[in-house]
PDB file of C-alpha atoms in Angstrom:
ATOM      1  CA  MET A  30      -0.157  -0.038  -0.493  1.00  0.00           C
ATOM      2  CA  ILE A  31       0.826   3.483  -0.569  1.00  0.00           C
ATOM      3  CA  ASP A  32       2.591   4.773   2.658  1.00  0.00           C
ATOM      4  CA  ALA A  33       0.198   6.563   4.590  1.00  0.00           C
ATOM      5  CA  GLN A  34       2.181   8.913   6.368  1.00  0.00           C
ATOM      6  CA  THR A  35       3.440  10.202   3.878  1.00  0.00           C
ATOM      7  CA  LEU A  36      -0.150  11.401   3.205  1.00  0.00           C
ATOM      8  CA  GLU A  37      -0.186  13.129   6.415  1.00  0.00           C
ATOM      9  CA  ALA A  38       3.294  14.959   5.920  1.00  0.00           C
ATOM     10  CA  PRO A  39       1.757  18.670   5.800  1.00  0.00           C
ATOM     11  CA  THR A  40       4.027  21.546   3.299  1.00  0.00           C
ATOM     12  CA  GLU A  41       4.893  23.844   3.358  1.00  0.00           C
ATOM     13  CA  ASN A  42       3.353  25.676  -0.288  1.00  0.00           C
ATOM     14  CA  PRO A  43       0.520  23.832  -1.300  1.00  0.00           C
ATOM     15  CA  THR A  44       0.874  22.904  -4.840  1.00  0.00           C
ATOM     16  CA  ILE A  45      -1.329  23.324  -7.399  1.00  0.00           C
ATOM     17  CA  ARG A  46      -1.448  19.648  -9.482  1.00  0.00           C
ATOM     18  CA  THR A  47      -1.254  19.562 -13.412  1.00  0.00           C
ATOM     19  CA  SER A  48      -4.513  17.015 -13.754  1.00  0.00           C
ATOM     20  CA  ARG A  49      -3.233  14.207 -15.037  1.00  0.00           C
ATOM     21  CA  ARG A  50      -5.415  10.133 -15.570  1.00  0.00           C
ATOM     22  CA  TRP A  51      -3.630   7.306 -14.397  1.00  0.00           C
ATOM     23  CA  SER A  52      -3.888   5.253 -17.286  1.00  0.00           C
ATOM     24  CA  PRO A  53      -2.644   0.832 -17.365  1.00  0.00           C
ATOM     25  CA  GLY A  54       1.517   0.313 -16.523  1.00  0.00           C
ATOM     26  CA  ALA A  55       1.534   4.004 -15.311  1.00  0.00           C
ATOM     27  CA  CYS A  56       2.502   4.278 -11.305  1.00  0.00           C
ATOM     28  CA  VAL A  57      -0.608   5.054  -9.386  1.00  0.00           C
ATOM     29  CA  TRP A  58       0.917   7.427  -7.635  1.00  0.00           C
ATOM     30  CA  CYS A  59       1.767  10.113  -9.463  1.00  0.00           C
ATOM     31  CA  GLY A  60       1.082   8.820 -13.328  1.00  0.00           C
ATOM     32  CA  GLY A  61       4.863   8.190 -14.167  1.00  0.00           C
ATOM     33  CA  THR A  62       5.527   5.486 -17.022  1.00  0.00           C
ATOM     34  CA  GLU A  63       9.547   5.935 -16.337  1.00  0.00           C
ATOM     35  CA  SER A  64      11.406   2.462 -14.742  1.00  0.00           C
ATOM     36  CA  VAL A  65       7.612   1.469 -13.284  1.00  0.00           C
ATOM     37  CA  GLU A  66       7.875  -2.023 -11.418  1.00  0.00           C
ATOM     38  CA  GLU A  67       5.254  -3.273  -8.627  1.00  0.00           C
ATOM     39  CA  TYR A  68       6.430  -2.163  -5.402  1.00  0.00           C
ATOM     40  CA  ARG A  69       3.944  -2.881  -2.564  1.00  0.00           C
ATOM     41  CA  ASN A  70       1.846  -5.144  -4.623  1.00  0.00           C
ATOM     42  CA  GLU A  71       1.337  -1.209  -6.392  1.00  0.00           C
ATOM     43  CA  PRO A  72       2.806   0.266  -9.947  1.00  0.00           C
ATOM     44  CA  ARG A  73       4.902   2.635  -8.955  1.00  0.00           C
ATOM     45  CA  CYS A  74       7.889   4.811 -10.801  1.00  0.00           C
ATOM     46  CA  ALA A  75      11.806   4.400  -9.877  1.00  0.00           C
ATOM     47  CA  THR A  76      11.166   8.582  -8.732  1.00  0.00           C
ATOM     48  CA  CYS A  77       8.151   7.363  -6.619  1.00  0.00           C
ATOM     49  CA  ARG A  78      10.176   4.608  -5.587  1.00  0.00           C
ATOM     50  CA  HIS A  79      13.913   6.404  -4.464  1.00  0.00           C
ATOM     51  CA  HIS A  80      11.583   8.709  -1.853  1.00  0.00           C
ATOM     52  CA  GLU A  81       9.062   5.972  -1.022  1.00  0.00           C
ATOM     53  CA  SER A  82      12.584   3.905   0.231  1.00  0.00           C
ATOM     54  CA  VAL A  83      14.118   7.262   1.645  1.00  0.00           C
ATOM     55  CA  ILE A  84      10.905   7.657   3.647  1.00  0.00           C
ATOM     56  CA  GLU A  85      11.156   3.493   4.727  1.00  0.00           C
ATOM     57  CA  GLU A  86      15.161   4.118   5.661  1.00  0.00           C
ATOM     58  CA  ALA A  87      13.875   7.255   8.201  1.00  0.00           C
ATOM     59  CA  ARG A  88      11.835   5.175   9.629  1.00  0.00           C
ATOM     60  CA  ARG A  89      13.237   2.068   9.897  1.00  0.00           C
ATOM     61  CA  PHE A  90      16.830   4.060  12.433  1.00  0.00           C
ATOM     62  CA  MET A  91      14.976   6.004  14.406  1.00  0.00           C
ATOM     63  CA  GLY A  92      12.693   3.049  15.042  1.00  0.00           C
ATOM     64  CA  MET A  93      15.943   0.758  15.651  1.00  0.00           C
ATOM     65  CA  TYR A  94      17.495   3.348  17.991  1.00  0.00           C
ATOM     66  CA  GLY A  95      14.425   3.994  20.087  1.00  0.00           C
ATOM     67  CA  LEU A  96      14.461   7.490  18.494  1.00  0.00           C
ATOM     68  CA  ARG A  97      11.443   9.857  18.292  1.00  0.00           C
ATOM     69  CA  PRO A  98       9.082   9.080  14.871  1.00  0.00           C
ATOM     70  CA  ILE A  99       9.899  10.814  12.147  1.00  0.00           C
ATOM     71  CA  GLY A 100       7.830  14.153  11.449  1.00  0.00           C
ATOM     72  CA  GLY A 101       7.365  17.394  13.487  1.00  0.00           C
ATOM     73  CA  THR A 102      10.348  19.166  13.940  1.00  0.00           C
ATOM     74  CA  LEU A 103      13.866  18.189  12.197  1.00  0.00           C
ATOM     75  CA  GLN A 104      14.988  17.995  16.071  1.00  0.00           C
ATOM     76  CA  SER A 105      18.202  15.872  16.417  1.00  0.00           C
ATOM     77  CA  ASP A 106      21.059  14.336  18.721  1.00  0.00           C
ATOM     78  CA  ASP A 107      23.660  13.970  15.585  1.00  0.00           C
ATOM     79  CA  ASP A 108      24.529  14.696  12.506  1.00  0.00           C
ATOM     80  CA  GLU A 109      23.067  11.210  11.596  1.00  0.00           C
ATOM     81  CA  GLU A 110      19.660  11.753  12.712  1.00  0.00           C
ATOM     82  CA  TYR A 111      19.304  14.620  10.962  1.00  0.00           C
ATOM     83  CA  GLU A 112      20.172  13.821   7.774  1.00  0.00           C
ATOM     84  CA  HIS A 113      17.655  11.011   7.688  1.00  0.00           C
ATOM     85  CA  ARG A 114      15.147  12.970   8.865  1.00  0.00           C
ATOM     86  CA  LEU A 115      15.681  15.612   6.629  1.00  0.00           C
ATOM     87  CA  GLY A 116      15.879  13.272   3.891  1.00  0.00           C
ATOM     88  CA  ALA A 117      12.460  11.941   4.824  1.00  0.00           C
ATOM     89  CA  ARG A 118      10.510  15.335   4.665  1.00  0.00           C
ATOM     90  CA  ASP A 119      12.200  16.170   1.684  1.00  0.00           C
ATOM     91  CA  SER A 120      10.506  12.875  -0.151  1.00  0.00           C
ATOM     92  CA  ARG A 121       7.247  13.504   1.436  1.00  0.00           C
ATOM     93  CA  ARG A 122       7.044  16.607   0.551  1.00  0.00           C
ATOM     94  CA  VAL A 123       8.277  15.446  -3.063  1.00  0.00           C
ATOM     95  CA  LEU A 124       5.703  13.489  -2.680  1.00  0.00           C
ATOM     96  CA  ASN A 125       2.438  14.690  -1.983  1.00  0.00           C
ATOM     97  CA  GLU A 126       4.084  17.822  -5.527  1.00  0.00           C
ATOM     98  CA  ILE A 127       3.486  13.768  -7.920  1.00  0.00           C
ATOM     99  CA  ARG A 128       0.533  12.186  -6.528  1.00  0.00           C
ATOM    100  CA  LEU A 129      -2.080  12.851  -8.833  1.00  0.00           C
ATOM    101  CA  GLU A 130      -5.510  14.519  -8.058  1.00  0.00           C
ATOM    102  CA  HIS A 131      -7.906  11.411  -7.994  1.00  0.00           C
ATOM    103  CA  GLN A 132      -5.922   8.130  -7.171  1.00  0.00           C
ATOM    104  CA  PRO A 133      -6.795   5.267  -9.391  1.00  0.00           C
ATOM    105  CA  ASP A 134      -9.683   3.051  -8.389  1.00  0.00           C
ATOM    106  CA  PRO A 135      -8.287   0.302  -6.875  1.00  0.00           C
ATOM    107  CA  GLU A 136      -9.851  -2.745  -8.738  1.00  0.00           C
ATOM    108  CA  LEU A 137      -8.480  -1.405 -12.288  1.00  0.00           C
ATOM    109  CA  VAL A 138      -5.440  -1.410 -10.720  1.00  0.00           C
ATOM    110  CA  ARG A 139      -4.812  -5.088  -9.724  1.00  0.00           C
ATOM    111  CA  LYS A 140      -6.807  -5.914 -12.926  1.00  0.00           C
ATOM    112  CA  ALA A 141      -3.477  -4.438 -15.086  1.00  0.00           C
ATOM    113  CA  LEU A 142      -1.019  -6.208 -12.110  1.00  0.00           C
ATOM    114  CA  ARG A 143      -2.294  -9.645 -13.613  1.00  0.00           C
ATOM    115  CA  PRO A 144      -1.263  -9.327 -17.000  1.00  0.00           C
ATOM    116  CA  ARG A 145       2.707  -9.134 -15.436  1.00  0.00           C
ATOM    117  CA  ALA A 146       2.306 -11.424 -12.413  1.00  0.00           C
ATOM    118  CA  ALA A 147       0.775 -13.997 -14.665  1.00  0.00           C
ATOM    119  CA  ALA A 148       4.110 -13.719 -17.598  1.00  0.00           C
ATOM    120  CA  VAL A 149       6.337 -13.484 -14.851  1.00  0.00           C
ATOM    121  CA  VAL A 150       4.958 -16.873 -13.462  1.00  0.00           C
ATOM    122  CA  ALA A 151       5.290 -17.942 -17.390  1.00  0.00           C
ATOM    123  CA  GLU A 152       8.507 -17.145 -17.220  1.00  0.00           C
ATOM    124  CA  GLY A 153       9.518 -18.856 -13.827  1.00  0.00           C
ATOM    125  CA  LYS A 154       8.027 -22.291 -13.970  1.00  0.00           C
ATOM    126  CA  PRO A 155      11.045 -24.821 -14.717  1.00  0.00           C
ATOM    127  CA  ALA A 156       9.842 -27.764 -18.297  1.00  0.00           C
ATOM    128  CA  ALA A 157       8.350 -30.459 -16.548  1.00  0.00           C
ATOM    129  CA  LYS A 158      11.099 -33.644 -17.515  1.00  0.00           C
ATOM    130  CA  ARG A 159      10.067 -37.424 -18.564  1.00  0.00           C
ATOM    131  CA  PRO A 160      11.330 -39.481 -16.479  1.00  0.00           C
ATOM    132  CA  SER A 161      13.904 -42.049 -17.311  1.00  0.00           C
ATOM    133  CA  THR A 162      14.300 -45.390 -17.094  1.00  0.00           C
ATOM    134  CA  ALA A 163      17.245 -46.386 -16.945  1.00  0.00           C
ATOM    135  CA  SER A 164      18.292 -43.487 -14.434  1.00  0.00           C
ATOM    136  CA  SER A 165      15.580 -44.887 -12.253  1.00  0.00           C
ATOM    137  CA  ALA A 166      17.546 -48.357 -12.121  1.00  0.00           C
ATOM    138  CA  THR A 167      20.376 -46.361 -11.609  1.00  0.00           C
ATOM    139  CA  GLY A 168      19.610 -44.318  -9.492  1.00  0.00           C
ATOM    140  CA  SER A 169      17.851 -47.666  -7.520  1.00  0.00           C
ATOM    141  CA  SER A 170      21.127 -50.089  -8.564  1.00  0.00           C
ATOM    142  CA  ARG A 171      23.272 -47.381  -6.161  1.00  0.00           C
ATOM    143  CA  THR A 172      20.539 -47.535  -3.169  1.00  0.00           C
ATOM    144  CA  ALA A 173      20.371 -50.662  -2.904  1.00  0.00           C
ATOM    145  CA  SER A 174      24.514 -50.760  -2.747  1.00  0.00           C
ATOM    146  CA  ALA A 175      24.967 -47.545  -0.240  1.00  0.00           C
ATOM    147  CA  SER A 176      22.494 -48.785   1.764  1.00  0.00           C
ATOM    148  CA  ALA A 177      24.086 -52.495   1.003  1.00  0.00           C
ATOM    149  CA  LYS A 178      27.027 -50.636   3.096  1.00  0.00           C
ATOM    150  CA  THR A 179      27.944 -51.391   6.866  1.00  0.00           C
ATOM    151  CA  ALA A 180      28.379 -47.570   8.260  1.00  0.00           C
ATOM    152  CA  ALA A 181      32.144 -46.390   9.273  1.00  0.00           C
ATOM    153  CA  PRO A 182      32.406 -46.239  13.282  1.00  0.00           C
ATOM    154  CA  VAL A 183      32.725 -42.251  14.660  1.00  0.00           C
ATOM    155  CA  LYS A 184      36.271 -42.233  16.334  1.00  0.00           C
ATOM    156  CA  THR A 185      36.019 -40.368  19.315  1.00  0.00           C
ATOM    157  CA  GLY A 186      39.134 -38.100  21.213  1.00  0.00           C
ATOM    158  CA  THR A 187      40.342 -37.451  23.948  1.00  0.00           C
ATOM    159  CA  VAL A 188      40.433 -33.531  24.650  1.00  0.00           C
ATOM    160  CA  ASP A 189      43.814 -32.370  23.065  1.00  0.00           C
ATOM    161  CA  ILE A 190      45.307 -30.184  26.065  1.00  0.00           C
ATOM    162  CA  ASP A 191      47.616 -28.559  23.447  1.00  0.00           C
ATOM    163  CA  GLU A 192      44.971 -27.433  20.795  1.00  0.00           C
ATOM    164  CA  ILE A 193      42.389 -26.030  23.769  1.00  0.00           C
ATOM    165  CA  GLN A 194      45.306 -23.247  24.810  1.00  0.00           C
ATOM    166  CA  THR A 195      46.533 -22.468  21.360  1.00  0.00           C
ATOM    167  CA  ARG A 196      42.758 -21.277  21.113  1.00  0.00           C
ATOM    168  CA  ALA A 197      42.753 -19.746  24.310  1.00  0.00           C
ATOM    169  CA  LEU A 198      45.879 -17.702  23.658  1.00  0.00           C
ATOM    170  CA  ALA A 199      43.765 -16.659  20.666  1.00  0.00           C
ATOM    171  CA  LEU A 200      40.794 -15.378  21.654  1.00  0.00           C
ATOM    172  CA  LEU A 201      43.235 -13.320  24.554  1.00  0.00           C
ATOM    173  CA  ASP A 202      44.452 -12.041  21.674  1.00  0.00           C
ATOM    174  CA  GLN A 203      40.876 -11.277  20.432  1.00  0.00           C
ATOM    175  CA  LEU A 204      39.532  -9.979  23.679  1.00  0.00           C
ATOM    176  CA  THR A 205      42.713  -7.378  23.631  1.00  0.00           C
ATOM    177  CA  ALA A 206      42.084  -6.314  19.770  1.00  0.00           C
ATOM    178  CA  ILE A 207      37.911  -5.270  20.971  1.00  0.00           C
ATOM    179  CA  ASP A 208      39.541  -3.476  24.032  1.00  0.00           C
ATOM    180  CA  ALA A 209      41.356  -1.605  22.498  1.00  0.00           C
ATOM    181  CA  GLN A 210      38.395  -0.753  20.074  1.00  0.00           C
ATOM    182  CA  LEU A 211      36.334  -0.071  23.023  1.00  0.00           C
ATOM    183  CA  SER A 212      39.183   2.568  24.496  1.00  0.00           C
ATOM    184  CA  LEU A 213      38.885   4.379  20.778  1.00  0.00           C
ATOM    185  CA  VAL A 214      35.013   5.534  21.322  1.00  0.00           C
ATOM    186  CA  ALA A 215      34.693   5.014  24.634  1.00  0.00           C
ATOM    187  CA  ASP A 216      34.659   9.042  24.964  1.00  0.00           C
ATOM    188  CA  GLN A 217      32.391   9.310  21.761  1.00  0.00           C
ATOM    189  CA  SER A 218      29.392  10.068  21.293  1.00  0.00           C
ATOM    190  CA  GLY A 219      26.769   9.312  18.573  1.00  0.00           C
ATOM    191  CA  LEU A 220      24.076   7.663  17.502  1.00  0.00           C
ATOM    192  CA  ALA A 221      26.632   5.286  15.826  1.00  0.00           C
ATOM    193  CA  ALA A 222      29.486   5.359  18.663  1.00  0.00           C
ATOM    194  CA  ARG A 223      26.862   3.678  21.632  1.00  0.00           C
ATOM    195  CA  ALA A 224      25.855   1.441  18.262  1.00  0.00           C
ATOM    196  CA  ARG A 225      29.162   0.391  17.624  1.00  0.00           C
ATOM    197  CA  ARG A 226      30.014   0.744  21.477  1.00  0.00           C
ATOM    198  CA  SER A 227      27.406  -2.096  22.176  1.00  0.00           C
ATOM    199  CA  ASP A 228      28.662  -4.813  19.281  1.00  0.00           C
ATOM    200  CA  LEU A 229      31.966  -4.060  20.609  1.00  0.00           C
ATOM    201  CA  GLU A 230      31.041  -5.337  24.627  1.00  0.00           C
ATOM    202  CA  LYS A 231      29.284  -7.885  23.461  1.00  0.00           C
ATOM    203  CA  GLN A 232      31.513  -9.451  21.513  1.00  0.00           C
ATOM    204  CA  LYS A 233      33.408  -9.588  24.221  1.00  0.00           C
ATOM    205  CA  ALA A 234      31.485 -11.029  26.267  1.00  0.00           C
ATOM    206  CA  THR A 235      31.219 -13.920  23.609  1.00  0.00           C
ATOM    207  CA  VAL A 236      34.719 -14.155  24.158  1.00  0.00           C
ATOM    208  CA  LEU A 237      34.893 -14.499  27.968  1.00  0.00           C
ATOM    209  CA  ARG A 238      32.499 -17.206  27.692  1.00  0.00           C
ATOM    210  CA  THR A 239      34.204 -19.148  25.563  1.00  0.00           C
ATOM    211  CA  LEU A 240      37.350 -18.826  27.433  1.00  0.00           C
ATOM    212  CA  ALA A 241      35.641 -20.339  30.517  1.00  0.00           C
ATOM    213  CA  ALA A 242      33.517 -22.449  29.137  1.00  0.00           C
ATOM    214  CA  LEU A 243      37.976 -23.746  27.520  1.00  0.00           C
ATOM    215  CA  GLU A 244      39.349 -22.856  30.965  1.00  0.00           C
ATOM    216  CA  LYS A 245      36.380 -25.908  32.805  1.00  0.00           C
ATOM    217  CA  ALA A 246      37.244 -28.301  29.102  1.00  0.00           C
ATOM    218  CA  ARG A 247      40.530 -28.303  30.352  1.00  0.00           C
ATOM    219  CA  LEU A 248      39.760 -29.189  34.041  1.00  0.00           C
ATOM    220  CA  SER A 249      38.351 -31.709  33.259  1.00  0.00           C
ATOM    221  CA  ALA A 250      41.488 -33.018  30.964  1.00  0.00           C
ATOM    222  CA  ALA A 251      44.333 -32.289  33.849  1.00  0.00           C
ATOM    223  CA  SER A 252      41.972 -34.532  36.136  1.00  0.00           C
ATOM    224  CA  LYS A 253      41.475 -37.884  33.607  1.00  0.00           C
TER     225      LYS A 253
END
């Protein structure tokens, strides 16, 4: 469906739209015919898809960091948030300016999409293959011979203490690198820095848990 918030966004200067009518194969929003493709179950042109994507990306960014939804003022905590809000506002304004004065009947739009959908299905449908008697017989003989074979026993070995120590040393090096990166972003502010710190802290916690598991395995092997 067309972005509902696009309709709700206020425009600074109301635009007098040129009277245009939708025709099958054209964009349902603006009536354009440039690179029309299906977008959210509707035919949309390249321009509309671009601006809708900008708005969707801004909405996803705000949701990811728990920020105020887009719309309203451009007040932001950092430059990245501001750029998303500004881009979404500009895209909404463009969409409102190019919108058809009279939206097409949804039933007519669905009818126009049916031939295109049928063509896509026909192109993607694989050709039916006739089973070969010879290949079936060969497959049956292979299955029989495979089932006749005895499964090889699974070998189980003892815990290698040297291998545990090697892995532990590698993890300690990784832990040192993570701590160094954490020190670099410790004093940085902004959403990107906070997200980076959170990711590094998760990596550090994973490494520490793995080291604890290796130490437990080493002690268990040493006691045997």
